[in-house]
Amino acid sequence: MKKWIRGGTVVTAADTYQADVLIEGERVVAIGYNLDTAGAEEIDATGCYILPGGIDPHTHLDMPFGGTVTSDNFFTGTKAAAFGGTTSIVDFCLTNKGESLQSAIATWHEKARGKAVIDYGFHLMVSDANDQVLDELASVVANEGITSLKVFMAYKNVLMADDETLFKTLIRAKEIGALVQVHAENGDVIDYLTKKALAEGNTDPIYHAYTRPPEAEGEATGRAIALTALASAQLYVVHVSCADAVRRIAEAREKGWNIYGETCPQYLVLDIEDLDRPDFEGAKYVWSPPLREKWNQEVLWSALKNGILQTVGSDHCPFNFVGQKELGRDDFTKIPNGGPIIEDRLTLLFSEGVQKGKISLNQLVDLTSTKAAKLFGMFPQKGTVAVGSDADLVLFHPNVKRTISASTHHMNVDYNPFEGMEVQGEVVSVLSRGSFVVRDKQFVGQAGAGRYLKRSRFTRP
Ligand code: URP
Ligand code: ZN
Ligand code: ZN
């Protein structure tokens, strides 16, 4: 079956040009004009950009966390992702101390099997770098195609690993070709500050931010970078939220070190004042790291523009307000951390970034697709519009204005942190490996059509 996408503007990380795109089966087979379209289904893309499908490198679907479970599973979450122009995700597979890595990975495969509507891969959390784990990691990379590992430097007594674990993971990652990711916040300091706040009777959501200051993120970012340099390894700092962390990444990159960083739409658009909303509404804005003072946003945008940060992930980690965020009504430490973003990542970046001149259209593609494909071993199969690449394509209309709302979104969650925000740009249709998942804003995908992505070893992009 051939498909002929006609009349659109192809946008990649490098180029913007008018061309038709011909798809045969799962791949793009030709780009240009006067293509051999005999027998092809014609798809009118007039007025639309033809973008490579978004790659969201940071999602938490069906994940136990904070005494509850994220409200999107691999069906609802990937469906919402597709509506937002994302055709691949890399989800975080959690591990428990003492459990074999294979068993944790099997659990995550089970969560996704028969549900995902777009392609998906896994990052693997390392919580304990004992000899058995370090041994097993080689086969995780070689056989499972899991080429990115995650170490939490925060969430003391839950997910947090110590420096020895991080350092051993970095050394092993260097040997086996994996990229190490860190949640960089100083968990010990945060633990002290949260206990102190509660002891003083400070229980409101805003104390989430006061007890996780930017210095705690900056310090952990700097420490992770130093350990990476010592191990001659490679590091990707997830959800960078503040100027202090950006500065440390910039300094490391100036030295030529193998350090990468991601930020998320929430840090670019929302700020600490959202945590102070009345009637416990602030709980909807509890992320870790927390939302920062507004001035940090300009630093993050400029880091994206100047290549200090390479990607924008969603950190999609949704919890309903009713029954889940409410767990922390009397104690901010019991509010499950995270929010729903998977669907709005591309539009927010286009509307707030490209439309306002903060990043270029080609940078939008690079930040939401191409760089993630390169860093996480999926390029050139994913992350670009090119002959031979998977036909993961998004038809995006740049001129449509709409209002973000929980009443129209597709995420399985009862609020949207960007409720009422007017944005420009709309995903019209989405193809995953040549098949429509969303067509003219209607879902036409299939649970289970998404394929597990075995990814290549890390190579420096
Ligand atoms: O608040 C957040 N970021 N929740 C998701 C888990 C994590 O730390 O990425
Ligand atoms: Zn995190
Ligand atoms: Zn996360």
Coordinates of C-alpha atoms and ligand atoms in Angstrom, one line a residue:
M1 CA 0.0 0.0 0.0
K2 CA 1.4 3.4 -1.1
K3 CA 0.4 6.7 0.4
W4 CA 1.2 10.0 -1.3
I5 CA 1.3 13.1 1.0
R6 CA 0.8 16.0 -1.3
G7 CA 1.1 19.8 -0.9
G8 CA 2.8 20.1 2.5
T9 CA 6.1 21.6 3.7
V10 CA 8.6 19.1 5.0
V11 CA 10.4 20.3 8.1
T12 CA 13.4 18.4 9.5
A13 CA 16.0 19.5 12.0
A14 CA 18.1 20.9 9.1
D15 CA 15.7 22.0 6.3
T16 CA 12.3 23.4 5.5
Y17 CA 11.1 22.8 1.9
Q18 CA 8.0 22.1 -0.2
A19 CA 7.8 18.5 -1.3
D20 CA 5.5 15.5 -1.6
V21 CA 6.3 12.4 0.5
L22 CA 5.7 8.9 -0.8
I23 CA 5.2 6.0 1.6
E24 CA 5.3 2.4 0.8
G25 CA 4.4 0.0 3.6
E26 CA 6.1 1.2 6.7
R27 CA 8.8 3.5 5.1
V28 CA 9.3 6.7 3.3
V29 CA 10.4 5.7 -0.2
A30 CA 10.6 9.1 -2.0
I31 CA 10.5 12.8 -1.3
G32 CA 10.1 15.5 -4.0
Y33 CA 7.9 16.1 -7.0
N34 CA 6.7 14.0 -10.0
L35 CA 6.9 10.9 -7.8
D36 CA 5.6 7.5 -9.0
T37 CA 2.3 7.8 -7.3
A38 CA 0.4 5.1 -9.3
G39 CA -2.0 3.3 -7.1
A40 CA -1.1 5.5 -4.1
E41 CA -3.7 6.8 -1.7
E42 CA -3.6 10.6 -1.9
I43 CA -3.4 12.6 1.3
D44 CA -3.8 16.4 1.1
A45 CA -1.4 18.2 3.3
T46 CA -1.9 21.7 1.9
G47 CA -1.1 24.3 4.6
C48 CA 0.5 21.8 6.9
Y49 CA 4.0 21.1 7.9
I50 CA 5.1 17.5 7.5
L51 CA 7.2 16.8 10.6
P52 CA 9.0 13.7 11.7
G53 CA 6.9 12.0 14.5
G54 CA 7.8 13.3 17.9
I55 CA 9.9 11.3 20.2
D56 CA 9.2 11.7 23.8
P57 CA 12.2 10.5 25.8
H58 CA 10.6 10.8 29.2
T59 CA 7.3 9.2 30.1
H60 CA 5.9 7.3 33.1
L61 CA 3.0 5.2 32.1
D62 CA 1.2 2.8 34.4
M63 CA 3.9 3.5 37.0
P64 CA 3.6 3.0 40.8
F65 CA 4.7 6.1 42.5
G66 CA 3.9 8.1 45.6
G67 CA 1.6 5.5 47.0
T68 CA -0.5 5.3 43.8
V69 CA -0.2 4.6 40.1
T70 CA 0.0 7.0 37.2
S71 CA -3.4 7.4 35.6
D72 CA -2.4 6.8 31.9
N73 CA -1.6 3.2 30.9
F74 CA 0.1 2.3 27.7
F75 CA -3.1 2.5 25.7
T76 CA -4.5 5.9 27.0
G77 CA -1.0 7.4 27.3
T78 CA 0.2 6.5 23.8
K79 CA -3.1 7.5 22.3
A80 CA -2.9 10.9 23.9
A81 CA 0.8 11.1 22.8
A82 CA -0.3 10.4 19.2
F83 CA -2.9 13.2 19.4
G84 CA 0.0 15.5 20.4
G85 CA 2.2 14.5 17.4
T86 CA 4.4 11.9 19.2
T87 CA 5.0 8.6 17.5
S88 CA 7.6 7.1 19.8
I89 CA 8.1 7.2 23.6
V90 CA 10.8 5.9 25.9
D91 CA 9.3 5.0 29.2
F92 CA 11.0 4.5 32.5
C93 CA 11.2 0.9 33.7
L94 CA 11.5 0.9 37.5
T95 CA 13.5 -1.7 39.3
N96 CA 13.3 -2.9 42.9
K97 CA 16.4 -3.7 45.0
G98 CA 17.1 -7.4 44.9
E99 CA 14.9 -8.0 41.9
S100 CA 16.7 -9.2 38.7
L101 CA 16.7 -6.7 35.9
Q102 CA 15.1 -9.2 33.5
S103 CA 12.2 -9.5 35.9
A104 CA 11.7 -5.7 36.0
I105 CA 11.9 -5.5 32.2
A106 CA 9.4 -8.3 31.8
T107 CA 7.0 -6.4 34.1
W108 CA 7.3 -3.4 31.8
H109 CA 6.8 -5.4 28.6
E110 CA 3.6 -6.8 30.2
K111 CA 2.3 -3.3 30.8
A112 CA 2.8 -2.3 27.2
R113 CA 1.9 -5.5 25.4
G114 CA -1.3 -5.2 23.4
K115 CA -1.9 -1.7 24.5
A116 CA 0.6 0.7 22.9
V117 CA -0.7 2.5 19.7
I118 CA 2.8 3.9 18.9
D119 CA 6.3 2.5 19.1
Y120 CA 8.0 2.4 22.5
G121 CA 11.2 1.7 24.2
F122 CA 12.4 1.5 27.8
H123 CA 15.0 3.2 29.9
L124 CA 16.1 1.0 32.9
M125 CA 16.4 2.3 36.4
V126 CA 19.6 1.2 38.3
S127 CA 18.9 1.3 42.1
D128 CA 21.7 -1.0 43.3
A129 CA 24.9 -1.4 41.3
N130 CA 25.9 -4.8 42.8
D131 CA 28.0 -7.3 40.8
Q132 CA 25.0 -9.2 39.6
V133 CA 23.3 -6.0 38.3
L134 CA 26.5 -4.8 36.7
D135 CA 26.9 -8.2 35.0
E136 CA 23.3 -8.3 33.8
L137 CA 23.5 -4.8 32.3
A138 CA 25.6 -6.1 29.3
S139 CA 22.8 -8.3 28.2
V140 CA 20.2 -5.6 28.9
V141 CA 22.0 -3.5 26.3
A142 CA 22.8 -6.3 23.8
N143 CA 19.7 -8.3 23.9
E144 CA 16.9 -6.0 25.1
G145 CA 18.2 -2.9 23.2
I146 CA 17.9 -0.9 26.4
T147 CA 20.7 1.5 25.9
S148 CA 19.9 4.1 28.5
L149 CA 20.0 3.7 32.3
K150 CA 18.5 5.9 35.0
V151 CA 19.8 6.8 38.4
F152 CA 17.7 8.8 40.9
M153 CA 19.7 11.2 43.1
A154 CA 16.5 12.1 45.0
Y155 CA 13.4 10.5 46.5
K156 CA 15.3 9.3 49.6
N157 CA 14.2 5.9 50.9
V158 CA 12.2 5.3 47.8
L159 CA 14.1 5.5 44.5
M160 CA 17.3 7.3 45.5
A161 CA 20.7 5.7 44.8
D162 CA 24.0 6.8 46.4
D163 CA 27.1 8.2 44.7
E164 CA 28.8 4.8 44.7
T165 CA 25.9 3.4 42.7
L166 CA 25.9 6.3 40.3
F167 CA 29.7 6.1 39.8
K168 CA 29.7 2.3 39.2
T169 CA 26.8 2.7 36.8
L170 CA 28.7 5.3 34.8
I171 CA 31.8 3.1 34.6
R172 CA 29.8 0.2 33.4
A173 CA 27.8 2.3 31.0
K174 CA 31.0 3.5 29.4
E175 CA 32.0 -0.2 28.8
I176 CA 28.7 -1.3 27.3
G177 CA 27.7 1.7 25.4
A178 CA 24.8 3.0 27.5
L179 CA 23.8 6.6 28.3
V180 CA 23.3 7.3 32.0
Q181 CA 20.4 9.6 32.9
V182 CA 20.1 11.3 36.3
H183 CA 17.3 12.9 38.2
A184 CA 19.6 15.5 39.7
E185 CA 18.4 16.8 43.1
N186 CA 20.2 16.3 46.4
G187 CA 17.9 13.8 48.1
D188 CA 19.5 14.1 51.6
V189 CA 19.2 17.9 51.7
I190 CA 15.6 17.7 50.5
D191 CA 14.8 15.1 53.1
Y192 CA 16.1 17.3 55.9
L193 CA 14.3 20.4 54.6
T194 CA 10.9 18.6 54.2
K195 CA 11.1 17.1 57.7
K196 CA 11.9 20.5 59.1
A197 CA 9.0 22.1 57.1
L198 CA 6.5 19.5 58.4
A199 CA 7.8 19.9 62.0
E200 CA 7.1 23.6 61.7
G201 CA 3.5 22.9 60.6
N202 CA 4.1 23.9 56.9
T203 CA 2.0 21.5 54.9
D204 CA 0.8 23.4 51.8
P205 CA 1.8 22.6 48.3
I206 CA 4.1 25.6 48.0
Y207 CA 6.4 24.0 50.5
H208 CA 7.2 21.4 47.9
A209 CA 9.2 24.2 46.1
Y210 CA 10.6 25.7 49.3
T211 CA 12.1 22.4 50.3
R212 CA 13.6 21.6 46.9
P213 CA 15.6 24.8 46.2
P214 CA 17.5 25.3 43.0
E215 CA 20.8 24.9 44.8
A216 CA 19.8 21.3 45.5
E217 CA 19.4 20.7 41.8
G218 CA 22.5 22.6 40.9
E219 CA 24.6 20.7 43.4
A220 CA 23.4 17.3 42.3
T221 CA 23.8 18.3 38.6
G222 CA 27.4 19.4 39.3
R223 CA 28.1 16.2 41.3
A224 CA 26.8 13.9 38.5
I225 CA 28.8 15.8 35.9
A226 CA 32.0 15.5 38.0
L227 CA 31.5 11.7 38.5
T228 CA 30.8 11.4 34.7
A229 CA 34.0 13.2 33.9
L230 CA 35.9 11.0 36.4
A231 CA 34.5 7.9 34.7
S232 CA 35.0 9.3 31.2
A233 CA 31.4 8.4 30.6
Q234 CA 28.3 10.0 29.2
L235 CA 25.4 11.7 31.0
Y236 CA 22.0 13.0 30.2
V237 CA 20.4 15.2 32.9
V238 CA 16.6 14.8 32.8
H239 CA 14.1 17.6 33.5
V240 CA 16.5 20.5 34.0
S241 CA 14.5 23.3 35.7
C242 CA 16.8 26.1 36.7
A243 CA 19.6 28.4 35.8
D244 CA 22.0 26.8 38.3
A245 CA 21.8 23.4 36.6
V246 CA 22.0 25.0 33.1
R247 CA 25.2 26.8 34.1
R248 CA 26.8 23.6 35.2
I249 CA 25.8 21.7 32.0
A250 CA 27.1 24.6 29.9
E251 CA 30.4 24.7 31.7
A252 CA 30.9 20.9 31.2
R253 CA 30.0 21.1 27.5
E254 CA 32.4 23.9 27.0
K255 CA 35.1 21.6 28.3
G256 CA 34.0 19.1 25.7
W257 CA 32.5 16.6 28.2
N258 CA 29.9 14.2 27.1
I259 CA 27.0 15.9 28.9
Y260 CA 23.4 16.4 27.7
G261 CA 20.3 17.9 29.1
E262 CA 16.6 17.9 28.8
T263 CA 14.0 20.3 30.0
C264 CA 10.2 20.0 29.9
P265 CA 7.3 22.3 28.8
Q266 CA 6.2 22.9 32.4
Y267 CA 9.5 24.6 33.3
L268 CA 9.3 26.8 30.2
V269 CA 5.7 27.9 30.7
L270 CA 4.6 27.6 34.4
D271 CA 6.3 28.9 37.5
I272 CA 6.5 28.7 41.3
E273 CA 3.4 30.9 41.7
D274 CA 1.3 28.1 40.3
L275 CA 2.1 26.1 43.4
D276 CA 0.5 28.8 45.5
R277 CA -2.9 28.6 43.9
P278 CA -5.7 28.5 46.5
D279 CA -8.0 25.6 47.5
F280 CA -5.2 23.0 47.2
E281 CA -5.1 23.7 43.4
G282 CA -1.3 24.1 43.8
A283 CA -1.1 20.3 44.1
K284 CA -1.7 20.1 40.3
Y285 CA 1.6 21.8 39.9
V286 CA 3.8 19.6 42.0
W287 CA 6.7 18.3 40.0
S288 CA 10.2 17.4 41.0
P289 CA 12.3 19.4 40.5
P290 CA 9.7 22.0 41.4
L291 CA 8.5 24.9 39.2
R292 CA 10.9 27.8 39.6
E293 CA 10.8 31.5 39.7
K294 CA 9.8 32.9 36.4
W295 CA 13.1 34.4 35.4
N296 CA 14.5 30.9 35.0
Q297 CA 12.3 30.4 31.9
E298 CA 14.4 32.8 29.8
V299 CA 17.6 30.9 30.8
L300 CA 16.0 27.6 29.7
W301 CA 14.8 28.9 26.4
S302 CA 18.2 30.4 25.6
A303 CA 19.8 27.0 26.6
L304 CA 17.6 25.3 24.1
K305 CA 18.4 27.8 21.4
N306 CA 22.1 27.7 22.0
G307 CA 22.4 23.9 22.2
I308 CA 23.2 23.7 25.9
L309 CA 20.1 21.6 26.4
Q310 CA 19.3 19.1 23.6
T311 CA 15.8 17.8 24.1
V312 CA 12.4 18.6 25.5
G313 CA 10.7 15.6 27.1
S314 CA 7.3 15.7 28.7
D315 CA 8.1 13.8 32.0
H316 CA 4.5 12.7 31.6
C317 CA 3.5 11.4 35.0
P318 CA -0.2 12.0 35.4
F319 CA -2.3 11.7 38.6
N320 CA -5.9 12.7 38.9
F321 CA -6.6 15.7 41.2
V322 CA -9.5 13.8 42.8
G323 CA -8.3 10.8 44.7
Q324 CA -4.6 11.0 43.8
K325 CA -3.2 14.6 44.2
E326 CA -5.6 14.8 47.1
L327 CA -3.6 12.3 49.0
G328 CA -1.5 15.2 50.1
R329 CA -4.2 17.6 51.3
D330 CA -2.7 17.7 54.8
D331 CA 0.9 17.0 53.9
F332 CA 2.6 18.2 50.7
T333 CA 5.1 15.3 50.8
K334 CA 2.2 13.0 50.1
I335 CA 1.1 14.7 46.9
P336 CA 2.2 12.4 44.1
N337 CA 4.9 14.2 42.0
G338 CA 4.2 14.7 38.4
G339 CA 1.7 15.9 35.8
P340 CA 0.0 15.3 32.4
I341 CA 2.0 16.7 29.5
I342 CA 2.4 14.0 26.8
E343 CA -0.3 15.5 24.6
D344 CA 0.7 19.1 24.7
R345 CA 4.5 19.0 24.3
L346 CA 4.7 19.8 20.6
T347 CA 2.0 22.5 20.5
L348 CA 3.4 24.2 23.6
L349 CA 6.9 24.3 22.1
F350 CA 5.6 25.6 18.8
S351 CA 3.3 28.1 20.3
E352 CA 5.5 29.4 23.0
G353 CA 8.8 28.8 21.3
V354 CA 8.6 29.1 17.5
Q355 CA 5.8 31.6 17.4
K356 CA 7.4 33.9 19.9
G357 CA 10.8 33.7 18.2
K358 CA 12.6 31.8 21.0
I359 CA 13.6 28.8 18.9
S360 CA 13.4 28.1 15.1
L361 CA 11.1 25.7 13.4
N362 CA 14.0 23.4 12.7
Q363 CA 15.1 23.6 16.3
L364 CA 11.6 22.6 17.3
V365 CA 12.0 19.4 15.3
D366 CA 15.5 18.8 16.7
L367 CA 14.3 19.3 20.3
T368 CA 11.2 17.2 20.1
S369 CA 12.4 14.4 17.8
T370 CA 15.8 14.3 16.1
K371 CA 18.1 14.7 19.0
A372 CA 16.2 12.2 21.1
A373 CA 16.5 9.7 18.2
K374 CA 20.3 10.3 18.0
L375 CA 21.0 10.2 21.8
F376 CA 18.8 7.2 22.4
G377 CA 19.9 5.0 19.5
M378 CA 16.9 5.3 17.1
F379 CA 18.4 7.5 14.3
P380 CA 17.9 7.4 11.3
Q381 CA 15.0 4.9 11.6
K382 CA 13.2 7.5 13.7
G383 CA 13.6 11.3 14.2
T384 CA 13.7 12.6 10.6
V385 CA 11.8 12.7 7.3
A386 CA 14.1 10.8 4.9
V387 CA 14.0 8.1 2.3
G388 CA 14.4 4.8 4.1
S389 CA 13.2 6.1 7.5
D390 CA 10.1 4.9 9.2
A391 CA 7.0 6.7 7.9
D392 CA 6.4 8.3 11.4
L393 CA 4.9 11.6 10.2
V394 CA 2.9 14.4 11.6
L395 CA 0.7 16.8 9.6
F396 CA 0.8 19.9 11.7
H397 CA -1.3 23.0 10.9
P398 CA 0.6 26.1 12.1
N399 CA -2.2 28.7 11.9
V400 CA -5.0 27.1 13.9
K401 CA -5.6 28.6 17.3
R402 CA -7.2 26.6 20.1
T403 CA -7.5 26.5 23.9
I404 CA -6.0 23.7 26.0
S405 CA -8.6 22.0 28.2
A406 CA -9.1 18.8 30.2
S407 CA -12.6 18.7 28.6
T408 CA -11.0 18.1 25.1
H409 CA -7.7 16.4 25.9
H410 CA -7.2 12.7 25.5
M411 CA -5.1 12.0 28.5
N412 CA -6.8 9.9 31.2
V413 CA -6.6 12.5 33.9
D414 CA -9.2 15.0 35.3
Y415 CA -7.3 18.3 34.9
N416 CA -4.8 19.9 32.5
P417 CA -2.1 22.1 34.0
F418 CA -2.4 24.5 31.0
E419 CA -6.2 24.7 31.3
G420 CA -7.5 27.8 29.4
M421 CA -4.2 28.6 27.7
E422 CA -4.6 29.7 24.1
V423 CA -2.1 28.1 21.8
Q424 CA -1.4 28.2 18.1
G425 CA -0.8 25.1 16.0
E426 CA -2.6 21.9 15.8
V427 CA -1.8 18.3 15.0
V428 CA -4.2 17.2 12.2
S429 CA -3.0 13.7 11.3
V430 CA -0.3 11.3 12.5
L431 CA 1.1 8.2 10.9
S432 CA 3.1 5.6 12.7
R433 CA 5.2 3.4 10.3
G434 CA 2.9 4.3 7.4
S435 CA -0.4 3.7 9.2
F436 CA -2.7 6.5 10.4
V437 CA -3.1 6.6 14.2
V438 CA -4.9 10.0 14.1
R439 CA -6.6 11.1 10.9
D440 CA -8.2 14.5 10.6
K441 CA -8.2 14.7 14.4
Q442 CA -9.9 11.4 14.9
F443 CA -8.3 8.4 16.5
V444 CA -8.0 5.5 14.0
G445 CA -5.1 3.6 15.7
Q446 CA -5.1 0.2 17.2
A447 CA -4.1 -1.0 20.7
G448 CA -1.1 -3.2 20.3
A449 CA 0.0 -1.7 17.0
G450 CA 3.0 0.0 18.7
R451 CA 6.2 -2.0 18.4
Y452 CA 8.9 -2.4 21.0
L453 CA 12.0 -0.5 20.0
K454 CA 15.4 -2.2 20.5
R455 CA 17.7 0.7 20.4
S456 CA 21.4 1.0 19.3
R457 CA 24.3 1.6 21.7
F458 CA 25.1 5.2 22.6
T459 CA 27.3 7.1 20.1
R460 CA 28.1 10.7 20.5
P461 CA 25.8 12.7 18.2
Ligands
URP1 O1 7.6 15.1 39.4 C1 8.1 14.3 38.6 N1 9.0 14.6 37.8 N2 7.5 13.0 38.5 C2 8.0 12.0 37.7 C3 9.1 11.2 38.3 C4 10.4 11.9 38.0 O2 11.1 12.3 38.9 O3 10.7 12.0 36.8
ZN2 ZN 12.8 12.7 37.9
ZN3 ZN 10.2 11.6 35.1

